[in-house]
PDB file of C-alpha atoms and ligand atoms in Angstrom:
ATOM      1  CA  UNK A   1      21.543  28.801  13.568  1.00 38.00           C
ATOM      2  CA  UNK A   2      23.565  26.110  11.829  1.00 39.00           C
ATOM      3  CA  UNK A   3      24.494  26.523   8.203  1.00 39.00           C
ATOM      4  CA  UNK A   4      22.106  24.874   5.754  1.00 41.00           C
ATOM      5  CA  UNK A   5      23.535  22.804   2.947  1.00 39.00           C
ATOM      6  CA  UNK A   6      22.400  23.609  -0.535  1.00 39.00           C
ATOM      7  CA  UNK A   7      24.331  21.270  -2.794  1.00 39.00           C
ATOM      8  CA  UNK A   8      23.653  17.559  -3.093  1.00 41.00           C
ATOM      9  CA  UNK A   9      27.333  16.806  -2.532  1.00 45.00           C
ATOM     10  CA  UNK A  10      27.460  18.097   1.026  1.00 49.00           C
ATOM     11  CA  UNK A  11      24.102  16.924   2.234  1.00 78.00           C
ATOM     12  CA  UNK A  12      24.049  15.008   5.502  1.00 88.00           C
ATOM     13  CA  UNK A  13      21.874  12.148   6.540  1.00 94.00           C
ATOM     14  CA  UNK A  14      21.140  12.089  10.249  1.00 95.00           C
ATOM     15  CA  UNK A  15      19.807   8.783  11.509  1.00 96.00           C
ATOM     16  CA  UNK A  16      17.943   9.201  14.775  1.00 97.00           C
ATOM     17  CA  UNK A  17      17.992   5.945  16.712  1.00 97.00           C
ATOM     18  CA  UNK A  18      16.249   4.967  19.932  1.00 96.00           C
ATOM     19  CA  UNK A  19      13.417   2.881  21.347  1.00 96.00           C
ATOM     20  CA  UNK A  20       9.755   3.462  20.552  1.00 93.00           C
ATOM     21  CA  UNK A  21       8.599   6.243  22.885  1.00 90.00           C
ATOM     22  CA  UNK A  22      12.175   7.396  23.307  1.00 92.00           C
ATOM     23  CA  UNK A  23      11.302  10.882  22.055  1.00 91.00           C
ATOM     24  CA  UNK A  24      12.620  10.609  18.470  1.00 93.00           C
ATOM     25  CA  UNK A  25       9.548  12.230  16.922  1.00 90.00           C
ATOM     26  CA  UNK A  26       9.375  15.071  19.450  1.00 89.00           C
ATOM     27  CA  UNK A  27      13.080  15.817  19.209  1.00 96.00           C
ATOM     28  CA  UNK A  28      13.114  15.541  15.424  1.00 95.00           C
ATOM     29  CA  UNK A  29      10.425  18.230  15.126  1.00 92.00           C
ATOM     30  CA  UNK A  30      12.433  20.571  17.346  1.00 95.00           C
ATOM     31  CA  UNK A  31      15.710  19.883  15.503  1.00 96.00           C
ATOM     32  CA  UNK A  32      14.062  20.666  12.181  1.00 94.00           C
ATOM     33  CA  UNK A  33      12.967  24.060  13.515  1.00 94.00           C
ATOM     34  CA  UNK A  34      16.520  24.971  14.523  1.00 94.00           C
ATOM     35  CA  UNK A  35      18.577  23.386  11.757  1.00 92.00           C
ATOM     36  CA  UNK A  36      16.141  23.561   8.834  1.00 90.00           C
ATOM     37  CA  UNK A  37      16.585  19.976   7.721  1.00 91.00           C
ATOM     38  CA  UNK A  38      13.924  17.676   6.281  1.00 92.00           C
ATOM     39  CA  UNK A  39      12.199  15.387   8.790  1.00 94.00           C
ATOM     40  CA  UNK A  40      11.410  11.965   7.367  1.00 94.00           C
ATOM     41  CA  UNK A  41       9.358   9.875   9.800  1.00 94.00           C
ATOM     42  CA  UNK A  42       8.570   6.476   8.352  1.00 94.00           C
ATOM     43  CA  UNK A  43       5.953   5.871  11.082  1.00 92.00           C
ATOM     44  CA  UNK A  44       4.175   9.161  10.200  1.00 92.00           C
ATOM     45  CA  UNK A  45       4.209   8.270   6.496  1.00 93.00           C
ATOM     46  CA  UNK A  46       2.735   4.860   7.234  1.00 94.00           C
ATOM     47  CA  UNK A  47       0.041   6.415   9.470  1.00 92.00           C
ATOM     48  CA  UNK A  48      -0.854   8.791   6.593  1.00 93.00           C
ATOM     49  CA  UNK A  49      -1.305   5.773   4.317  1.00 92.00           C
ATOM     50  CA  UNK A  50      -3.533   4.142   6.958  1.00 94.00           C
ATOM     51  CA  UNK A  51      -5.646   7.325   7.185  1.00 92.00           C
ATOM     52  CA  UNK A  52      -6.197   7.284   3.416  1.00 94.00           C
ATOM     53  CA  UNK A  53      -7.780   3.852   3.787  1.00 93.00           C
ATOM     54  CA  UNK A  54      -5.960   2.578   0.678  1.00 92.00           C
ATOM     55  CA  UNK A  55      -5.467  -1.153   0.189  1.00 92.00           C
ATOM     56  CA  UNK A  56      -1.855  -0.744   1.265  1.00 93.00           C
ATOM     57  CA  UNK A  57      -2.971   1.389   4.218  1.00 94.00           C
ATOM     58  CA  UNK A  58      -5.339  -1.309   5.405  1.00 95.00           C
ATOM     59  CA  UNK A  59      -2.592  -3.924   5.334  1.00 94.00           C
ATOM     60  CA  UNK A  60      -0.182  -1.628   7.156  1.00 95.00           C
ATOM     61  CA  UNK A  61      -2.842  -0.841   9.780  1.00 95.00           C
ATOM     62  CA  UNK A  62      -3.059  -4.480  10.885  1.00 95.00           C
ATOM     63  CA  UNK A  63       0.729  -4.798  11.160  1.00 96.00           C
ATOM     64  CA  UNK A  64       1.143  -1.535  13.087  1.00 94.00           C
ATOM     65  CA  UNK A  65      -1.720  -2.335  15.451  1.00 92.00           C
ATOM     66  CA  UNK A  66       0.028  -5.597  16.341  1.00 93.00           C
ATOM     67  CA  UNK A  67       3.308  -3.790  17.085  1.00 92.00           C
ATOM     68  CA  UNK A  68       5.167  -5.591  14.284  1.00 94.00           C
ATOM     69  CA  UNK A  69       7.395  -4.109  11.587  1.00 96.00           C
ATOM     70  CA  UNK A  70       6.055  -3.641   8.059  1.00 96.00           C
ATOM     71  CA  UNK A  71       8.082  -5.255   5.286  1.00 97.00           C
ATOM     72  CA  UNK A  72      11.655  -4.155   4.615  1.00 97.00           C
ATOM     73  CA  UNK A  73      10.792  -3.908   0.895  1.00 96.00           C
ATOM     74  CA  UNK A  74       7.986  -1.431   1.462  1.00 94.00           C
ATOM     75  CA  UNK A  75       9.868   0.893   3.814  1.00 95.00           C
ATOM     76  CA  UNK A  76      12.993   0.484   1.676  1.00 95.00           C
ATOM     77  CA  UNK A  77      11.089   1.780  -1.345  1.00 93.00           C
ATOM     78  CA  UNK A  78       9.815   4.788   0.583  1.00 91.00           C
ATOM     79  CA  UNK A  79      13.165   5.721   2.099  1.00 93.00           C
ATOM     80  CA  UNK A  80      15.196   4.786  -0.980  1.00 92.00           C
ATOM     81  CA  UNK A  81      13.244   7.073  -3.287  1.00 90.00           C
ATOM     82  CA  UNK A  82      13.526   9.982  -0.843  1.00 89.00           C
ATOM     83  CA  UNK A  83      17.265   9.592  -0.467  1.00 88.00           C
ATOM     84  CA  UNK A  84      17.833   9.218  -4.187  1.00 85.00           C
ATOM     85  CA  UNK A  85      16.021  12.528  -4.842  1.00 83.00           C
ATOM     86  CA  UNK A  86      19.281  14.354  -4.049  1.00 72.00           C
ATOM     87  CA  UNK A  87      17.638  17.691  -3.368  1.00 76.00           C
ATOM     88  CA  UNK A  88      20.661  18.892  -1.438  1.00 82.00           C
ATOM     89  CA  UNK A  89      18.712  18.933   1.811  1.00 87.00           C
ATOM     90  CA  UNK A  90      19.934  17.344   4.991  1.00 91.00           C
ATOM     91  CA  UNK A  91      17.547  14.539   5.884  1.00 93.00           C
ATOM     92  CA  UNK A  92      16.718  13.624   9.452  1.00 95.00           C
ATOM     93  CA  UNK A  93      15.609  10.000   9.339  1.00 96.00           C
ATOM     94  CA  UNK A  94      13.326   9.066  12.234  1.00 95.00           C
ATOM     95  CA  UNK A  95      12.293   5.428  12.644  1.00 93.00           C
ATOM     96  CA  UNK A  96      14.549   3.922   9.965  1.00 96.00           C
ATOM     97  CA  UNK A  97      16.439   1.594   9.970  1.00 97.00           C
ATOM     98  CA  UNK A  98      14.591  -0.706  12.389  1.00 97.00           C
ATOM     99  CA  UNK A  99      16.650  -3.848  11.736  1.00 98.00           C
ATOM    100  CA  UNK A 100      20.007  -4.810  10.256  1.00 97.00           C
ATOM    101  CA  UNK A 101      18.534  -5.625   6.813  1.00 98.00           C
ATOM    102  CA  UNK A 102      17.301  -2.031   6.583  1.00 98.00           C
ATOM    103  CA  UNK A 103      20.640  -0.753   7.929  1.00 97.00           C
ATOM    104  CA  UNK A 104      22.529  -2.674   5.220  1.00 96.00           C
ATOM    105  CA  UNK A 105      20.168  -1.295   2.585  1.00 96.00           C
ATOM    106  CA  UNK A 106      20.699   2.268   3.782  1.00 95.00           C
ATOM    107  CA  UNK A 107      24.439   1.701   3.808  1.00 94.00           C
ATOM    108  CA  UNK A 108      24.292   0.463   0.196  1.00 94.00           C
ATOM    109  CA  UNK A 109      22.587   3.649  -1.072  1.00 92.00           C
ATOM    110  CA  UNK A 110      24.548   6.244   0.927  1.00 91.00           C
ATOM    111  CA  UNK A 111      28.087   7.416   1.271  1.00 85.00           C
ATOM    112  CA  UNK A 112      29.062   6.421   4.820  1.00 81.00           C
ATOM    113  CA  UNK A 113      31.004   9.649   5.336  1.00 82.00           C
ATOM    114  CA  UNK A 114      27.851  11.767   5.221  1.00 89.00           C
ATOM    115  CA  UNK A 115      25.822   9.562   7.564  1.00 94.00           C
ATOM    116  CA  UNK A 116      25.618  10.606  11.219  1.00 96.00           C
ATOM    117  CA  UNK A 117      23.854   8.265  13.619  1.00 97.00           C
ATOM    118  CA  UNK A 118      22.551   9.728  16.879  1.00 97.00           C
ATOM    119  CA  UNK A 119      21.175   7.301  19.419  1.00 97.00           C
ATOM    120  CA  UNK A 120      18.749   8.623  22.041  1.00 97.00           C
ATOM    121  CA  UNK A 121      19.267   6.105  24.801  1.00 96.00           C
ATOM    122  CA  UNK A 122      16.331   5.631  27.211  1.00 96.00           C
ATOM    123  CA  UNK A 123      15.708   3.064  29.964  1.00 95.00           C
ATOM    124  CA  UNK A 124      12.907   0.593  29.311  1.00 92.00           C
ATOM    125  CA  UNK A 125      10.785   1.542  32.379  1.00 92.00           C
ATOM    126  CA  UNK A 126      10.809   5.177  31.286  1.00 93.00           C
ATOM    127  CA  UNK A 127       9.856   4.204  27.728  1.00 94.00           C
ATOM    128  CA  UNK A 128       6.888   2.153  28.934  1.00 94.00           C
ATOM    129  CA  UNK A 129       5.514   5.077  31.001  1.00 93.00           C
ATOM    130  CA  UNK A 130       5.931   7.409  28.039  1.00 93.00           C
ATOM    131  CA  UNK A 131       4.104   5.085  25.640  1.00 95.00           C
ATOM    132  CA  UNK A 132       1.309   3.977  27.958  1.00 96.00           C
ATOM    133  CA  UNK A 133       0.658   7.575  29.061  1.00 95.00           C
ATOM    134  CA  UNK A 134       0.818   9.124  25.583  1.00 94.00           C
ATOM    135  CA  UNK A 135      -2.370  10.814  24.326  1.00 96.00           C
ATOM    136  CA  UNK A 136      -2.885  13.115  21.339  1.00 95.00           C
ATOM    137  CA  UNK A 137      -5.481  15.570  20.155  1.00 96.00           C
ATOM    138  CA  UNK A 138      -7.007  14.413  16.882  1.00 91.00           C
ATOM    139  CA  UNK A 139      -7.902  18.011  16.030  1.00 96.00           C
ATOM    140  CA  UNK A 140      -4.731  20.057  16.654  1.00 95.00           C
ATOM    141  CA  UNK A 141      -2.167  17.255  17.096  1.00 90.00           C
ATOM    142  CA  UNK A 142      -0.962  18.394  20.544  1.00 92.00           C
ATOM    143  CA  UNK A 143       0.658  15.566  22.498  1.00 90.00           C
ATOM    144  CA  UNK A 144       0.144  14.926  26.212  1.00 94.00           C
ATOM    145  CA  UNK A 145       1.291  12.326  28.708  1.00 93.00           C
ATOM    146  CA  UNK A 146      -0.965  11.283  31.556  1.00 95.00           C
ATOM    147  CA  UNK A 147       2.083  10.828  33.875  1.00 92.00           C
ATOM    148  CA  UNK A 148       4.376  13.686  32.864  1.00 90.00           C
ATOM    149  CA  UNK A 149       2.330  16.360  31.089  1.00 92.00           C
ATOM    150  CA  UNK A 150      -1.404  15.734  31.644  1.00 96.00           C
ATOM    151  CA  UNK A 151      -4.091  18.043  30.278  1.00 97.00           C
ATOM    152  CA  UNK A 152      -5.893  20.260  32.816  1.00 98.00           C
ATOM    153  CA  UNK A 153      -9.172  18.333  32.305  1.00 97.00           C
ATOM    154  CA  UNK A 154      -8.529  14.585  31.959  1.00 96.00           C
ATOM    155  CA  UNK A 155      -8.963  13.377  28.385  1.00 97.00           C
ATOM    156  CA  UNK A 156      -9.571  16.847  26.906  1.00 98.00           C
ATOM    157  CA  UNK A 157      -7.164  18.997  24.859  1.00 98.00           C
ATOM    158  CA  UNK A 158      -6.212  22.217  26.720  1.00 98.00           C
ATOM    159  CA  UNK A 159      -5.898  24.161  23.471  1.00 97.00           C
ATOM    160  CA  UNK A 160      -8.999  23.187  21.495  1.00 96.00           C
ATOM    161  CA  UNK A 161     -11.264  21.208  23.854  1.00 97.00           C
ATOM    162  CA  UNK A 162     -11.263  18.083  21.667  1.00 97.00           C
ATOM    163  CA  UNK A 163     -11.268  14.607  23.213  1.00 97.00           C
ATOM    164  CA  UNK A 164      -7.782  13.090  23.463  1.00 98.00           C
ATOM    165  CA  UNK A 165      -7.023   9.768  21.786  1.00 97.00           C
ATOM    166  CA  UNK A 166      -4.505   6.985  22.250  1.00 95.00           C
ATOM    167  CA  UNK A 167      -2.556   5.517  19.339  1.00 91.00           C
ATOM    168  CA  UNK A 168      -3.802   1.942  18.782  1.00 90.00           C
ATOM    169  CA  UNK A 169      -0.218   0.710  19.143  1.00 92.00           C
ATOM    170  CA  UNK A 170       0.148   2.410  22.552  1.00 94.00           C
ATOM    171  CA  UNK A 171      -2.079  -0.181  24.261  1.00 93.00           C
ATOM    172  CA  UNK A 172      -0.216  -2.210  26.922  1.00 91.00           C
ATOM    173  CA  UNK A 173      -0.160  -5.543  25.059  1.00 93.00           C
ATOM    174  CA  UNK A 174       1.098  -3.873  21.868  1.00 95.00           C
ATOM    175  CA  UNK A 175       3.732  -1.900  23.785  1.00 95.00           C
ATOM    176  CA  UNK A 176       5.121  -5.191  25.107  1.00 94.00           C
ATOM    177  CA  UNK A 177       5.392  -6.516  21.551  1.00 95.00           C
ATOM    178  CA  UNK A 178       6.989  -3.307  20.265  1.00 95.00           C
ATOM    179  CA  UNK A 179       9.596  -3.514  23.018  1.00 95.00           C
ATOM    180  CA  UNK A 180      10.330  -7.147  22.129  1.00 96.00           C
ATOM    181  CA  UNK A 181      10.776  -6.182  18.465  1.00 96.00           C
ATOM    182  CA  UNK A 182      13.015  -3.307  19.554  1.00 96.00           C
ATOM    183  CA  UNK A 183      15.224  -5.499  21.754  1.00 96.00           C
ATOM    184  CA  UNK A 184      15.545  -8.295  19.209  1.00 97.00           C
ATOM    185  CA  UNK A 185      15.612  -6.455  15.887  1.00 97.00           C
ATOM    186  CA  UNK A 186      16.322  -2.751  16.307  1.00 97.00           C
ATOM    187  CA  UNK A 187      18.920  -2.658  19.079  1.00 96.00           C
ATOM    188  CA  UNK A 188      21.515  -4.489  16.930  1.00 96.00           C
ATOM    189  CA  UNK A 189      21.311  -1.530  14.506  1.00 97.00           C
ATOM    190  CA  UNK A 190      23.167   0.542  17.131  1.00 96.00           C
ATOM    191  CA  UNK A 191      26.228  -1.715  16.835  1.00 95.00           C
ATOM    192  CA  UNK A 192      25.965  -1.567  13.065  1.00 96.00           C
ATOM    193  CA  UNK A 193      26.269   2.221  13.076  1.00 95.00           C
ATOM    194  CA  UNK A 194      28.837   2.262  15.852  1.00 94.00           C
ATOM    195  CA  UNK A 195      31.196   0.301  13.648  1.00 92.00           C
ATOM    196  CA  UNK A 196      30.284   1.937  10.330  1.00 86.00           C
ATOM    197  CA  UNK A 197      29.729   5.658  10.599  1.00 84.00           C
ATOM    198  CA  UNK A 198      29.899   8.716  12.792  1.00 94.00           C
ATOM    199  CA  UNK A 199      28.101   7.620  15.929  1.00 96.00           C
ATOM    200  CA  UNK A 200      26.865   9.708  18.869  1.00 97.00           C
ATOM    201  CA  UNK A 201      24.844   8.906  21.950  1.00 97.00           C
ATOM    202  CA  UNK A 202      22.569  11.196  23.929  1.00 97.00           C
ATOM    203  CA  UNK A 203      21.002  10.416  27.322  1.00 97.00           C
ATOM    204  CA  UNK A 204      17.260  10.504  26.609  1.00 96.00           C
ATOM    205  CA  UNK A 205      16.088   9.834  30.161  1.00 95.00           C
ATOM    206  CA  UNK A 206      15.915  13.546  31.026  1.00 93.00           C
ATOM    207  CA  UNK A 207      13.053  15.913  30.341  1.00 90.00           C
ATOM    208  CA  UNK A 208      12.622  16.849  26.649  1.00 91.00           C
ATOM    209  CA  UNK A 209      14.290  20.288  26.745  1.00 95.00           C
ATOM    210  CA  UNK A 210      17.463  18.929  28.394  1.00 97.00           C
ATOM    211  CA  UNK A 211      17.648  16.122  25.825  1.00 97.00           C
ATOM    212  CA  UNK A 212      17.107  18.628  23.039  1.00 97.00           C
ATOM    213  CA  UNK A 213      19.981  20.826  24.231  1.00 98.00           C
ATOM    214  CA  UNK A 214      22.324  17.839  24.284  1.00 97.00           C
ATOM    215  CA  UNK A 215      21.154  16.839  20.811  1.00 97.00           C
ATOM    216  CA  UNK A 216      21.787  20.341  19.473  1.00 97.00           C
ATOM    217  CA  UNK A 217      25.334  20.215  20.826  1.00 96.00           C
ATOM    218  CA  UNK A 218      25.922  16.946  18.995  1.00 96.00           C
ATOM    219  CA  UNK A 219      24.407  18.118  15.710  1.00 94.00           C
ATOM    220  CA  UNK A 220      26.440  21.353  15.814  1.00 93.00           C
ATOM    221  CA  UNK A 221      29.669  19.342  15.828  1.00 92.00           C
ATOM    222  CA  UNK A 222      29.050  18.302  12.226  1.00 86.00           C
ATOM    223  CA  UNK A 223      26.271  20.518  10.834  1.00 80.00           C
ATOM    224  CA  UNK A 224      27.945  23.916  11.160  1.00 62.00           C
TER     225      UNK A 224
HETATM  226  P1  AMP B   1       6.927   4.803  14.982  1.00 56.14           P
HETATM  227  O1  AMP B   1       5.962   5.919  14.805  1.00 56.14           O
HETATM  228  O2  AMP B   1       8.287   5.126  14.476  1.00 56.14           O
HETATM  229  O3  AMP B   1       6.942   4.283  16.394  1.00 56.14           O
HETATM  230  O4  AMP B   1       6.409   3.598  14.057  1.00 56.14           O
HETATM  231  C1  AMP B   1       5.129   3.032  14.260  1.00 56.14           C
HETATM  232  C2  AMP B   1       5.034   1.711  13.532  1.00 56.14           C
HETATM  233  O5  AMP B   1       5.260   1.905  12.126  1.00 56.14           O
HETATM  234  C3  AMP B   1       6.032   0.646  13.937  1.00 56.14           C
HETATM  235  O6  AMP B   1       5.658  -0.048  15.110  1.00 56.14           O
HETATM  236  C4  AMP B   1       6.024  -0.243  12.704  1.00 56.14           C
HETATM  237  O7  AMP B   1       4.849  -1.020  12.631  1.00 56.14           O
HETATM  238  C5  AMP B   1       5.949   0.785  11.578  1.00 56.14           C
HETATM  239  N1  AMP B   1       7.304   1.228  11.171  1.00 56.14           N
HETATM  240  C6  AMP B   1       7.849   2.457  11.345  1.00 56.14           C
HETATM  241  N2  AMP B   1       9.095   2.502  10.849  1.00 56.14           N
HETATM  242  C7  AMP B   1       9.330   1.273  10.333  1.00 56.14           C
HETATM  243  C8  AMP B   1      10.456   0.664   9.700  1.00 56.14           C
HETATM  244  N3  AMP B   1      11.603   1.322   9.465  1.00 56.14           N
HETATM  245  N4  AMP B   1      10.345  -0.633   9.308  1.00 56.14           N
HETATM  246  C9  AMP B   1       9.213  -1.330   9.509  1.00 56.14           C
HETATM  247  N5  AMP B   1       8.133  -0.833  10.119  1.00 56.14           N
HETATM  248  C10 AMP B   1       8.182   0.466  10.542  1.00 56.14           C
END
């Protein structure tokens, strides 16, 4: 197991980049188990806010359901306050930054030397199958894919028998919009990090375990 960092001075920030459906969330959860870092998923935090049904949550819900990005100010506040906490933990940022304004903001509040960007590169056709086939169990959270890892009984969770659901933003028309936003706004962030910080690329087209092993190799080069 990699060494964990206890002082704020040697904390790392790992920025996990890649298209929607590229496996960032899945891989982040596995990395956290091995390396003991803190997983910060902006998408998960926004979905929590939506679940609460707060006024903010209701506004975010409409934006997410359309496949658009929520405001840079809002996500900047969330991420900024987490990073400024300086708990000494290594943070694994998943889903931020999503455009160059957010990348510039992150750059302004971090020391470039401790930022490691890891891009999970995945072909668009593969991404579309992953997103359109993705289903989840609302009870236990288990994730399936109707193409790659279907449940035994269609639409039913193998573990707890609950009906499987589809994220509202995984509908075909929203996927198309999310991919457009990715191509136009998020992909330029890769060049930003390539020129600014430690930058690594992992081939995310393989099955999840193979991608995970490659990711672990990369993370071990700086986190041990
Ligand atoms: P994700 O779970 O990362 O695919 O994010 C789901 C949705 O949350 C996105 O399509 C956006 O609507 C919103 N979102 C997540 N991260 C960000 C971000 N950094 N900036 C703006 N919106 C975001």
